[in-house]
CSV table of C-alpha atoms in Angstrom, one decimal:
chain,number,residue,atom,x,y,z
A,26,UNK,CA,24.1,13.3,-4.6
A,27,UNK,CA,24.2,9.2,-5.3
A,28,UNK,CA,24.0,8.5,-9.1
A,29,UNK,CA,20.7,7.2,-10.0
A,30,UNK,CA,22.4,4.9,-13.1
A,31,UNK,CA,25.0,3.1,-10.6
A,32,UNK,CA,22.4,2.6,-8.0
A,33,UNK,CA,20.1,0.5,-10.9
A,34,UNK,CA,22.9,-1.9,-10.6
A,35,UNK,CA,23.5,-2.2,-7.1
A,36,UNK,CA,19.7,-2.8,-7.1
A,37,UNK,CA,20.3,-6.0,-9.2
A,38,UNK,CA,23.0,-7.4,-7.4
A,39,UNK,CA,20.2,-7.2,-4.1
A,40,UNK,CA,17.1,-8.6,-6.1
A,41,UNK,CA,20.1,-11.5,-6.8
A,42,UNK,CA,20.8,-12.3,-3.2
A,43,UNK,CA,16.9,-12.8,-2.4
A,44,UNK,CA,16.7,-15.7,-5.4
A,45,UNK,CA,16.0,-18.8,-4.5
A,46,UNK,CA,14.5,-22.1,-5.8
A,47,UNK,CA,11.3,-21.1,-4.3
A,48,UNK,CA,11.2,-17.6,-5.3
A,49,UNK,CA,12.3,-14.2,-4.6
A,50,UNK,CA,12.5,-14.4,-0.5
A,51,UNK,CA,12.0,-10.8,1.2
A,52,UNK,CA,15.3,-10.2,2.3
A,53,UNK,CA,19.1,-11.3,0.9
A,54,UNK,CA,20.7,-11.2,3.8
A,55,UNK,CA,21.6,-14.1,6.5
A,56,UNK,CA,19.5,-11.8,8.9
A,57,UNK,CA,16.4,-10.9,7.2
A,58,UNK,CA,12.8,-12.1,6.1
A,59,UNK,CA,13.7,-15.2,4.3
A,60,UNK,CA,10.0,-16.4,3.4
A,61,UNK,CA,8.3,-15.6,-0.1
A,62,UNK,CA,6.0,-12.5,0.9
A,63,UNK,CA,2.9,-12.4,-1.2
A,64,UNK,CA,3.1,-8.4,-1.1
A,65,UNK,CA,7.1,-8.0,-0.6
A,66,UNK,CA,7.6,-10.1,-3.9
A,67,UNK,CA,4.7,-8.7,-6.1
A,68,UNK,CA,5.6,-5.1,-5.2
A,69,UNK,CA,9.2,-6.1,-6.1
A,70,UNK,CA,7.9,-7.7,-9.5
A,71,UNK,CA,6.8,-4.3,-10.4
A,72,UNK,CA,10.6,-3.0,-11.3
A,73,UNK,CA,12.2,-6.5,-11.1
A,74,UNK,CA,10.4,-7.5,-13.8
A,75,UNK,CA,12.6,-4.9,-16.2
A,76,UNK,CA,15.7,-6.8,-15.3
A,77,UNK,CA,17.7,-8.3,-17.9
A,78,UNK,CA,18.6,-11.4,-16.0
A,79,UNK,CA,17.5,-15.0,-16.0
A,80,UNK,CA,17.9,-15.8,-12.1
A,81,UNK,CA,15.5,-12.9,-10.9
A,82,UNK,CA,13.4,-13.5,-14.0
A,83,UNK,CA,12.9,-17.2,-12.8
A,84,UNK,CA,11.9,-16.4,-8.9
A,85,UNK,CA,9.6,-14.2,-10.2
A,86,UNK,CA,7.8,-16.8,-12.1
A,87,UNK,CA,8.3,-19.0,-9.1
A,88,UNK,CA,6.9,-16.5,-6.4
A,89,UNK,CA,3.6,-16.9,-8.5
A,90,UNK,CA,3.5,-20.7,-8.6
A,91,UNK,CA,3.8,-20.7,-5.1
A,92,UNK,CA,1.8,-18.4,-4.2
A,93,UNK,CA,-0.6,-19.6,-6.3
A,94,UNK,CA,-0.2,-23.5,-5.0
A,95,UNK,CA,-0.7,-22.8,-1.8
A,96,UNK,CA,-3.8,-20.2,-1.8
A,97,UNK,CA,-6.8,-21.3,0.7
A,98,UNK,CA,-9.9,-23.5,-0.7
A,99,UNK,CA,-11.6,-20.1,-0.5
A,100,UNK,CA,-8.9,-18.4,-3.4
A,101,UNK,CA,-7.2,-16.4,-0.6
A,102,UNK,CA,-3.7,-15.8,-1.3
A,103,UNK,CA,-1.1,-16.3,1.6
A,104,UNK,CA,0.4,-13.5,3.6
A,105,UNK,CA,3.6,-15.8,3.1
A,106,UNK,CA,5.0,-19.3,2.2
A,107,UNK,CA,7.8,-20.2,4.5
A,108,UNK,CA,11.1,-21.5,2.1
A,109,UNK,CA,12.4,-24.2,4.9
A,110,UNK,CA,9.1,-25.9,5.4
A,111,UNK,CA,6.5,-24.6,3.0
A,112,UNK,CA,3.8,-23.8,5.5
A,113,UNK,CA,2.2,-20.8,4.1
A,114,UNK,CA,0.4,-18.0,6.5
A,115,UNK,CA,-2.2,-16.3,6.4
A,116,UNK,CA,-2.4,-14.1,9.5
A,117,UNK,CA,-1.8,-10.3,7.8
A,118,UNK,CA,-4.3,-11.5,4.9
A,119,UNK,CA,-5.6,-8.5,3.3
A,120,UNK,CA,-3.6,-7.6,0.8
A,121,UNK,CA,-1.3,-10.1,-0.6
A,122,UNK,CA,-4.1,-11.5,-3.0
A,123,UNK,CA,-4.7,-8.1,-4.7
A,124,UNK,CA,-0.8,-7.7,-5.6
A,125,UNK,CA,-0.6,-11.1,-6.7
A,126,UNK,CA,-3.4,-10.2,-9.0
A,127,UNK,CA,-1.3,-7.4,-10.0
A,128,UNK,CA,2.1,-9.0,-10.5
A,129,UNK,CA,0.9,-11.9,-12.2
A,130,UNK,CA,-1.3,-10.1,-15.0
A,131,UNK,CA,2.4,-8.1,-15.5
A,132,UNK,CA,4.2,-11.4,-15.5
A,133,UNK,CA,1.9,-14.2,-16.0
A,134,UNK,CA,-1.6,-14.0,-16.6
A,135,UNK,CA,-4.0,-16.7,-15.2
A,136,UNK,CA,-7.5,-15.8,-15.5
A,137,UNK,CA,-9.1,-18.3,-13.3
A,138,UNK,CA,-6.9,-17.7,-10.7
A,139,UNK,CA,-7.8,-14.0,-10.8
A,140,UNK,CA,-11.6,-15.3,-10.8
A,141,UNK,CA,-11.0,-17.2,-7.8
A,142,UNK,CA,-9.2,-15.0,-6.0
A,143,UNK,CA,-11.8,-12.3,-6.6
A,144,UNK,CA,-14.1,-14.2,-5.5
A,145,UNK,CA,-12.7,-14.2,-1.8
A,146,UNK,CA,-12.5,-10.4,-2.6
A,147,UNK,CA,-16.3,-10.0,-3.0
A,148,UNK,CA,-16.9,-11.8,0.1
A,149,UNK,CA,-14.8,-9.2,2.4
A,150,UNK,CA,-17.1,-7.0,1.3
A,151,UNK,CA,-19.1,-7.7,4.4
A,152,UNK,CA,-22.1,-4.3,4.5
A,153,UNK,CA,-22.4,-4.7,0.6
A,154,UNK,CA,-21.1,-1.0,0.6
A,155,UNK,CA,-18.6,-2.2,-2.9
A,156,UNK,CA,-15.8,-1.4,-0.3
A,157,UNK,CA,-13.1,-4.1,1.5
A,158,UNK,CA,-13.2,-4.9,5.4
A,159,UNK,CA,-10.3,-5.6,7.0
A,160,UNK,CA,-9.3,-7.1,11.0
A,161,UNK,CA,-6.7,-4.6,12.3
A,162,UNK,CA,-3.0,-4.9,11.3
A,163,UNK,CA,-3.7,-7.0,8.4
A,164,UNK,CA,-2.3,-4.9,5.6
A,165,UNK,CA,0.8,-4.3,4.8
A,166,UNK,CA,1.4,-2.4,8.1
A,167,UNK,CA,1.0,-5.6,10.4
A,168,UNK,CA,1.8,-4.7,13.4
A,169,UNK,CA,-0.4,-1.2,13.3
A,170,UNK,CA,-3.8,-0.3,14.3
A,171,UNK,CA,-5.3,0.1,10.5
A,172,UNK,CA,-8.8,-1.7,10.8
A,173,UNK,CA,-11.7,-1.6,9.2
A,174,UNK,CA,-12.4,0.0,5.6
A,175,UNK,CA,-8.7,1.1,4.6
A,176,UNK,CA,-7.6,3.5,2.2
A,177,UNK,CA,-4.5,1.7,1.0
A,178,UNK,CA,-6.4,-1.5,0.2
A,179,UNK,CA,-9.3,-0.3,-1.3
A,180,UNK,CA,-7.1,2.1,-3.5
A,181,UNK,CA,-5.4,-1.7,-4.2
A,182,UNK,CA,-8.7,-3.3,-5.1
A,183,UNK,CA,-8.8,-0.6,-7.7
A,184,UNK,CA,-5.9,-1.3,-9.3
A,185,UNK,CA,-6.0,-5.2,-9.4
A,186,UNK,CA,-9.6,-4.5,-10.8
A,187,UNK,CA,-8.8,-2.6,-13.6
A,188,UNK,CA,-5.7,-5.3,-14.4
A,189,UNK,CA,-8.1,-8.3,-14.0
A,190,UNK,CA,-10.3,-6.0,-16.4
A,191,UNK,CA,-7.9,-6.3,-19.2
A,192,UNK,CA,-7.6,-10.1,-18.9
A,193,UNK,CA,-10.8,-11.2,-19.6
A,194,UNK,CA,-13.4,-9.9,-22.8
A,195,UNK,CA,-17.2,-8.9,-23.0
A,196,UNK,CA,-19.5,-8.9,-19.7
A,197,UNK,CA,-17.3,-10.2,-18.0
A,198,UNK,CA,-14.6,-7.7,-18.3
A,199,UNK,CA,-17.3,-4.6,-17.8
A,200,UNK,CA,-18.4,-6.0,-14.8
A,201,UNK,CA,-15.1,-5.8,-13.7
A,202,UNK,CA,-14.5,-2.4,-14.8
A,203,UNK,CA,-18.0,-1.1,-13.2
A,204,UNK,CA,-16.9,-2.8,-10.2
A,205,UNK,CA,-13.6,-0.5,-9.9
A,206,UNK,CA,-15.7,2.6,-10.8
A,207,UNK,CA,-17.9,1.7,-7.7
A,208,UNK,CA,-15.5,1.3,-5.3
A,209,UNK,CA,-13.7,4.9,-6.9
A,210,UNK,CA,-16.8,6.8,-6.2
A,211,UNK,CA,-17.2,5.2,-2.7
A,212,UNK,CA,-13.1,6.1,-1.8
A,213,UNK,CA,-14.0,9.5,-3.1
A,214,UNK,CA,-16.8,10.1,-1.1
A,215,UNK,CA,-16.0,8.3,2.4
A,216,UNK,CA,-12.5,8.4,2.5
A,217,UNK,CA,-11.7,12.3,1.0
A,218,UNK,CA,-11.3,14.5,3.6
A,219,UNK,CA,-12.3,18.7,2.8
A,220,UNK,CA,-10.6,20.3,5.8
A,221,UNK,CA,-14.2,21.2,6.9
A,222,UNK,CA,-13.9,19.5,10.5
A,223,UNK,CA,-17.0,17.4,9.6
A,224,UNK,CA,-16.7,13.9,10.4
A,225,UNK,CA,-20.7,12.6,9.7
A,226,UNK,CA,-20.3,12.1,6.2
A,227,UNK,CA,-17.1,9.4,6.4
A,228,UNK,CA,-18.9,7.6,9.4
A,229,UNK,CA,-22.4,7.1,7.4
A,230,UNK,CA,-21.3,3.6,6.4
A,231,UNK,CA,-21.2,2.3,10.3
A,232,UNK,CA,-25.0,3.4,10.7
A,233,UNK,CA,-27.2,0.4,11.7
A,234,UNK,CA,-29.9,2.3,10.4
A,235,UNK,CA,-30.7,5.0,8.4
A,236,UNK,CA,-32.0,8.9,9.4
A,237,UNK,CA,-30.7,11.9,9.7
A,238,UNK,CA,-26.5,12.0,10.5
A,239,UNK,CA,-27.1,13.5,13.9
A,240,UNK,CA,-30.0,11.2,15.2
A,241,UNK,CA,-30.8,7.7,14.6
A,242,UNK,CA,-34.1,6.0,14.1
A,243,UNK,CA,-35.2,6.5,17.8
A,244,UNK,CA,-34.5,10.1,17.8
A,245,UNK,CA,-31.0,9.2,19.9
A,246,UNK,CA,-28.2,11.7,19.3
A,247,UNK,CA,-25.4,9.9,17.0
A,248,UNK,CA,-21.6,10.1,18.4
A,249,UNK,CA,-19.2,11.9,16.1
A,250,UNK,CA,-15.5,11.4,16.6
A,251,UNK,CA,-14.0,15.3,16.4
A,252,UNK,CA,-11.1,15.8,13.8
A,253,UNK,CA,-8.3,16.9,16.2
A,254,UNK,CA,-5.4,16.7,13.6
A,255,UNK,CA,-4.5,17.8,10.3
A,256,UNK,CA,-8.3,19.3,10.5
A,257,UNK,CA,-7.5,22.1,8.1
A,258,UNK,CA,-5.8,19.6,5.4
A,259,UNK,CA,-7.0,17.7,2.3
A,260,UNK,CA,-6.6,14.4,1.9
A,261,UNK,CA,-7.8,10.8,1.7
A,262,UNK,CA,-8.5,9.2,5.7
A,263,UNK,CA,-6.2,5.8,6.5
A,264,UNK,CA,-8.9,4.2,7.6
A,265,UNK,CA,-12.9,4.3,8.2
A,266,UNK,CA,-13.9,2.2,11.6
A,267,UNK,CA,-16.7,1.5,13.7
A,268,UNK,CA,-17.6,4.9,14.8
A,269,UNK,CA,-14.4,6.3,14.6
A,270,UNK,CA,-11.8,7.3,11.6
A,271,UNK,CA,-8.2,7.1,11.6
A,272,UNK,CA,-6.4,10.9,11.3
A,273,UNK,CA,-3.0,11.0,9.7
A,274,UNK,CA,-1.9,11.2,6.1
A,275,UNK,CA,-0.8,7.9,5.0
A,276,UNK,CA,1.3,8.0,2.6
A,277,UNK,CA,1.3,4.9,0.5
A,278,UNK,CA,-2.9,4.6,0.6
A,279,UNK,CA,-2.6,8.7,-0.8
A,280,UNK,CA,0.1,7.8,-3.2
A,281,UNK,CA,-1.7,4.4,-4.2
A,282,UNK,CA,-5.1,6.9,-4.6
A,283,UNK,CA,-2.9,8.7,-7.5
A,284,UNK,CA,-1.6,5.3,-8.9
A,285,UNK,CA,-4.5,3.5,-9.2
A,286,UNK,CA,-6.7,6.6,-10.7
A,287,UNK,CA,-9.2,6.9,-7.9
A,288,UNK,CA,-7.6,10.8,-7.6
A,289,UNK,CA,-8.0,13.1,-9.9
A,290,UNK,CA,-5.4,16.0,-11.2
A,291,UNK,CA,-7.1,18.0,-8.5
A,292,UNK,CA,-6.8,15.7,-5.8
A,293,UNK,CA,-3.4,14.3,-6.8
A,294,UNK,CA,-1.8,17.8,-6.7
A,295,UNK,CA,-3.1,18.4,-3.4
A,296,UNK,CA,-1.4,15.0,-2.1
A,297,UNK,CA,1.8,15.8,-3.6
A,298,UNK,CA,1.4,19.4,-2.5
A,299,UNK,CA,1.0,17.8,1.2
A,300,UNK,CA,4.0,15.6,1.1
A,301,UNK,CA,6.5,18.5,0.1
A,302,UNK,CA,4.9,20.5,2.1
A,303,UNK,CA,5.3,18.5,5.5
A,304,UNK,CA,8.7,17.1,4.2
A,305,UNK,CA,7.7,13.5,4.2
A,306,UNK,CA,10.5,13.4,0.9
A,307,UNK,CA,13.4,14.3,2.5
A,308,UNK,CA,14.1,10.8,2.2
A,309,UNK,CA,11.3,9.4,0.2
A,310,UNK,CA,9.1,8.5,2.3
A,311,UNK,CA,7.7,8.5,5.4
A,312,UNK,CA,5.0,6.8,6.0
A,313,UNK,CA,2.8,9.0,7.6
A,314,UNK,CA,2.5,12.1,9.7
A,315,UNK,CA,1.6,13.2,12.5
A,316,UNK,CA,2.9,9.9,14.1
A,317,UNK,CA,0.6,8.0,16.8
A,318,UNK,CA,2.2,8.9,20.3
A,319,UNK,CA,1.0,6.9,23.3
A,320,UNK,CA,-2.2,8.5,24.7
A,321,UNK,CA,-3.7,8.4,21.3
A,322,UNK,CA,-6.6,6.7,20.5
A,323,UNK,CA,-4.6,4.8,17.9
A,324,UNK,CA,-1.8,4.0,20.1
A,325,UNK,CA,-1.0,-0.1,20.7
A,326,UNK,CA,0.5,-1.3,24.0
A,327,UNK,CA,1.7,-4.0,21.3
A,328,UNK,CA,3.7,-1.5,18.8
A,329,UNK,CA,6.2,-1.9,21.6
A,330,UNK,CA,9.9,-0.6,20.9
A,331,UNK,CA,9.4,-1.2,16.8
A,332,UNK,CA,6.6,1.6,16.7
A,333,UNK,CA,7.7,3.9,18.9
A,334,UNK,CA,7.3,7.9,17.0
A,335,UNK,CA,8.8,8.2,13.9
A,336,UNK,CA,9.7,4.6,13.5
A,337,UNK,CA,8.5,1.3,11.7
A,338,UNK,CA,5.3,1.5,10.5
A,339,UNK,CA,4.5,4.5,12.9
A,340,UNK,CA,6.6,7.5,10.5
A,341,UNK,CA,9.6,5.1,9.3
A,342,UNK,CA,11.1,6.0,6.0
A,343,UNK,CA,10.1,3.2,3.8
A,344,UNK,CA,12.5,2.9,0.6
A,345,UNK,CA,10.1,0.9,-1.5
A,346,UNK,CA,7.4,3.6,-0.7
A,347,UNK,CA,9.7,6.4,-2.1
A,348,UNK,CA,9.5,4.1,-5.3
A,349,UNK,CA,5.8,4.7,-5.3
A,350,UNK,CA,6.1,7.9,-4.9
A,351,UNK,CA,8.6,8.6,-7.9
A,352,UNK,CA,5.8,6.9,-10.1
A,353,UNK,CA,2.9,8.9,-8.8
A,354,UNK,CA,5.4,12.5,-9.6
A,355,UNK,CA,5.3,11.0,-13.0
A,356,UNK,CA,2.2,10.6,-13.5
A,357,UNK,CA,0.9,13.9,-12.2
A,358,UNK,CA,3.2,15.4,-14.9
A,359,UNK,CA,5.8,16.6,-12.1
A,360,UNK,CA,8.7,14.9,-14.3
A,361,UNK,CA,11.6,17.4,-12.7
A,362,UNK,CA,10.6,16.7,-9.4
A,363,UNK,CA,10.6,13.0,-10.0
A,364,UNK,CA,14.1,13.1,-11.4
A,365,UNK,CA,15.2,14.9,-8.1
A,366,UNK,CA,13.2,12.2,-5.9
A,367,UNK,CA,15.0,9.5,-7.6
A,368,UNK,CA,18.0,11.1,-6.9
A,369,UNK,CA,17.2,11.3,-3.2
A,370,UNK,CA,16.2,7.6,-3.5
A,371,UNK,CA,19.4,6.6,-4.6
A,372,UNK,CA,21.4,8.0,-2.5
A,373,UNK,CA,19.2,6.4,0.3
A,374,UNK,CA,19.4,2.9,-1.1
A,375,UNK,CA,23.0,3.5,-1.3
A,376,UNK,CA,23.3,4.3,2.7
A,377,UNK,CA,21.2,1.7,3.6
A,378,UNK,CA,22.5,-1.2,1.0
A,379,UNK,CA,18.5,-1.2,0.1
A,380,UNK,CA,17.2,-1.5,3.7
A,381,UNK,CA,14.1,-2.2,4.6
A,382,UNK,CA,13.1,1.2,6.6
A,383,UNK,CA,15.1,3.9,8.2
A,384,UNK,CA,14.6,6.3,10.9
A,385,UNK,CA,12.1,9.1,10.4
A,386,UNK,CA,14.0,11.7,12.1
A,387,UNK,CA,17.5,11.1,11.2
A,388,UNK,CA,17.4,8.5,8.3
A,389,UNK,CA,19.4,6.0,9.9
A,390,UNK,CA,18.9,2.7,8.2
A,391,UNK,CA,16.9,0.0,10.2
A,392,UNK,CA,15.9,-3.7,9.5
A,393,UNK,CA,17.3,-6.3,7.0
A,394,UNK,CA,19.5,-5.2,4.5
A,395,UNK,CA,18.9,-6.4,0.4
A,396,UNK,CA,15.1,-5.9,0.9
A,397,UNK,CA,13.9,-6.8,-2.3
A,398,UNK,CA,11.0,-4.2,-2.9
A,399,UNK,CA,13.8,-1.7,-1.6
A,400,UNK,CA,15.4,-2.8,-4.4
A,401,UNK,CA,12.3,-3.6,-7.2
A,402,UNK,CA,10.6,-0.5,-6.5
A,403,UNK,CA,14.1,1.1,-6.9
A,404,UNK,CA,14.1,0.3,-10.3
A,405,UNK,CA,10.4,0.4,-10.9
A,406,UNK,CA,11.1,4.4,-9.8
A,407,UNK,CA,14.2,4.5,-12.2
A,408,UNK,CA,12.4,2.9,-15.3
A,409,UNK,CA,9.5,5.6,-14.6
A,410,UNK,CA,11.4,8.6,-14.7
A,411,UNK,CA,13.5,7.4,-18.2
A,412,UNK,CA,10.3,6.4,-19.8
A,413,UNK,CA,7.9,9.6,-18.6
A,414,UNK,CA,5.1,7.2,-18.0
A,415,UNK,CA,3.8,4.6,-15.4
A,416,UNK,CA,3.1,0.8,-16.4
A,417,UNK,CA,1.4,-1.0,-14.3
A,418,UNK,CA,-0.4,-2.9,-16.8
């Protein structure tokens, strides 16, 4: 098995090759993501900030500025800002805000910002339910059909909460702090699935009015979706919709759940307890099972080749994820098993040269090479295992 020391250093040499003047670009490589990524570099920042070295150090600090410089009159954050002609996008929008949040109260703290960009927060929080809307495939997974309320962001929101929390004093900061306690209770009770088959109580939040969960106000019967997989599991639901409610396990909105301390020891044994048992580690991580075949309601005619099963977005093995995953072991107290998942890490960084996904079924790397949260959340994994603890703050 790949040494988990000499892999820290390959990891470096990576981050390296995605400097530039403008920040830390998504990929290294000549063929590769070469914009700043709001989410790629703030999810990077997470272990890259550890390094001992003054070019990664600055792009960090200049990912923020940019960012930052080029966020809509509304406070949103860009999805990305392109290097060659600093046009920034905003298309996959959801997200990138809430891990600048993160990365720059680790890095660089800049409390107005944060206000600002909260701000636009509050606003996509369009039924007033304390939860975050979102248009479909704009998350992290942006070509997928994630829509609506989703796990994985609001389990975000948490977390960039309780960091904007520690930047400010007084009301202000115990607004914030109630605020992330609100949207825990409301993740906990829409998004955990009991294994009971029951679907009414996760779809209460699309009601236009309110009555009994099997008839509305005029007496009408109410259309439940009917769980048809994992229906005997436990586990939080990728998504909550309009009348309907997304079915497989996703792994970084479970792991995030654990991270963020919306799960407790309970619920984050039973999520762990899930991922070994349906061997989404064997190269940490997949990102989800059971994967979306056409036919399914969640199937895409425009997923095309990328998404086909057990690829992509749709079951890939995600590198940076299996560095979330490592810090979630930890902090459930599973310290053996997040030595030998680091291990596994390693060895996948090492066949891959820190590549962006691999192949669900056979691990075969895919995408750009020198992906720099392959790398970050390599050594964000590494620094969590020799320190026995999680810092995210």
């Amino acid at each position: 098995m790949a040494d988990a020391d000499a892999t820290y250093d390959g990891a470096i040499e990576s981050l390296r090759r995605c400097c530039c003047q403008w920040g830390l670009k998504a990929s290294g490589r000549p063929l590769g993501h070469h914009q700043i990524w709001a989410r790629d570099s703030m999810i990077a920042l997470l272990g890259a900030r550890f390094a001992q070295d003054d070019e990664i150090q600055e792009a960090l600090q200049a990912s923020l500025s940019l960012l930052k410089d080029h966020r809509g009159p509304g406070g949103a954050i860009p999805n990305n800002v392109d290097c060659a002609t600093q046009h920034p996008n905003f298309r996959a929008y959801a997200d990138g805000g809430l891990w600048w949040i993160v990365g720059s109260t680790l890095l660089a703290p800049d409390p107005d910002v944060t206000r600002e960009v909260l701000a636009w927060y509050e606003y996509q929080d369009v039924d007033q339910s304390g939860l975050l809307s979102m248009q479909e495939a704009s998350d992290w997974q942006d070509l997928f059909c994630t829509r609506g309320k989703g796990l994985y962001l609001n389990c975000l929101y948490v977390m960039a909460l309780r960091c904007a929390a520690e930047l400010v004093r007084g009301d202000e900061g115990d607004r914030l702090r109630r605020r992330a306690e609100l949207v825990t209770d409301r993740i906990n009770a829409y998004f955990w699935y009991l294994g009971d088959k029951d679907t009414r109580r996760h779809m209460s939040h699309s009601f236009s009015t309110v009555g009994s969960p099997l008839r509305d106000s005029m007496g009408r019967p109410r259309e439940m979706p009917k769980k048809r997989y994992l229906a005997d599991e436990r586990y939080y639901l990728p998504y909550l919709g309009f009348r309907s409610l997304g079915e497989w396990f996703d792994s970084f909105g479970n792991i995030l759940a654990i991270l963020a301390g919306v799960a407790d020891q309970q619920q984050s044994d039973i999520i762990l307890d899930f991922i070994s048992r349906y061997s989404l580690d064997t190269w940490p991580l997949r990102s989800l099972t059971p994967v979306v075949r056409p036919g399914d309601p969640d199937w895409r005619d425009y997923y095309g080749s990328l998404n086909a099963p057990h690829q992509y977005h749709n079951g890939g093995v995600w590198p940076f994820l299996g560095g979330f995953y490592v810090a979630a072991l930890v902090k459930a107290g599973r310290g053996e098993a997040a030595a030998l998942a680091l291990r596994r890490l390693a060895e996948l960084n090492q066949c891959g040269q820190f590549n962006e996904w691999h192949h669900g079924e056979t691990g075969a790397p895919m995408g750009a090479q020198d992906q720099a949260w392959s790398a970050g959340m390599y050594l964000f994994a590494w620094e969590c295992v020799k320190r026995g603890r999680v810092t995210l703050a």
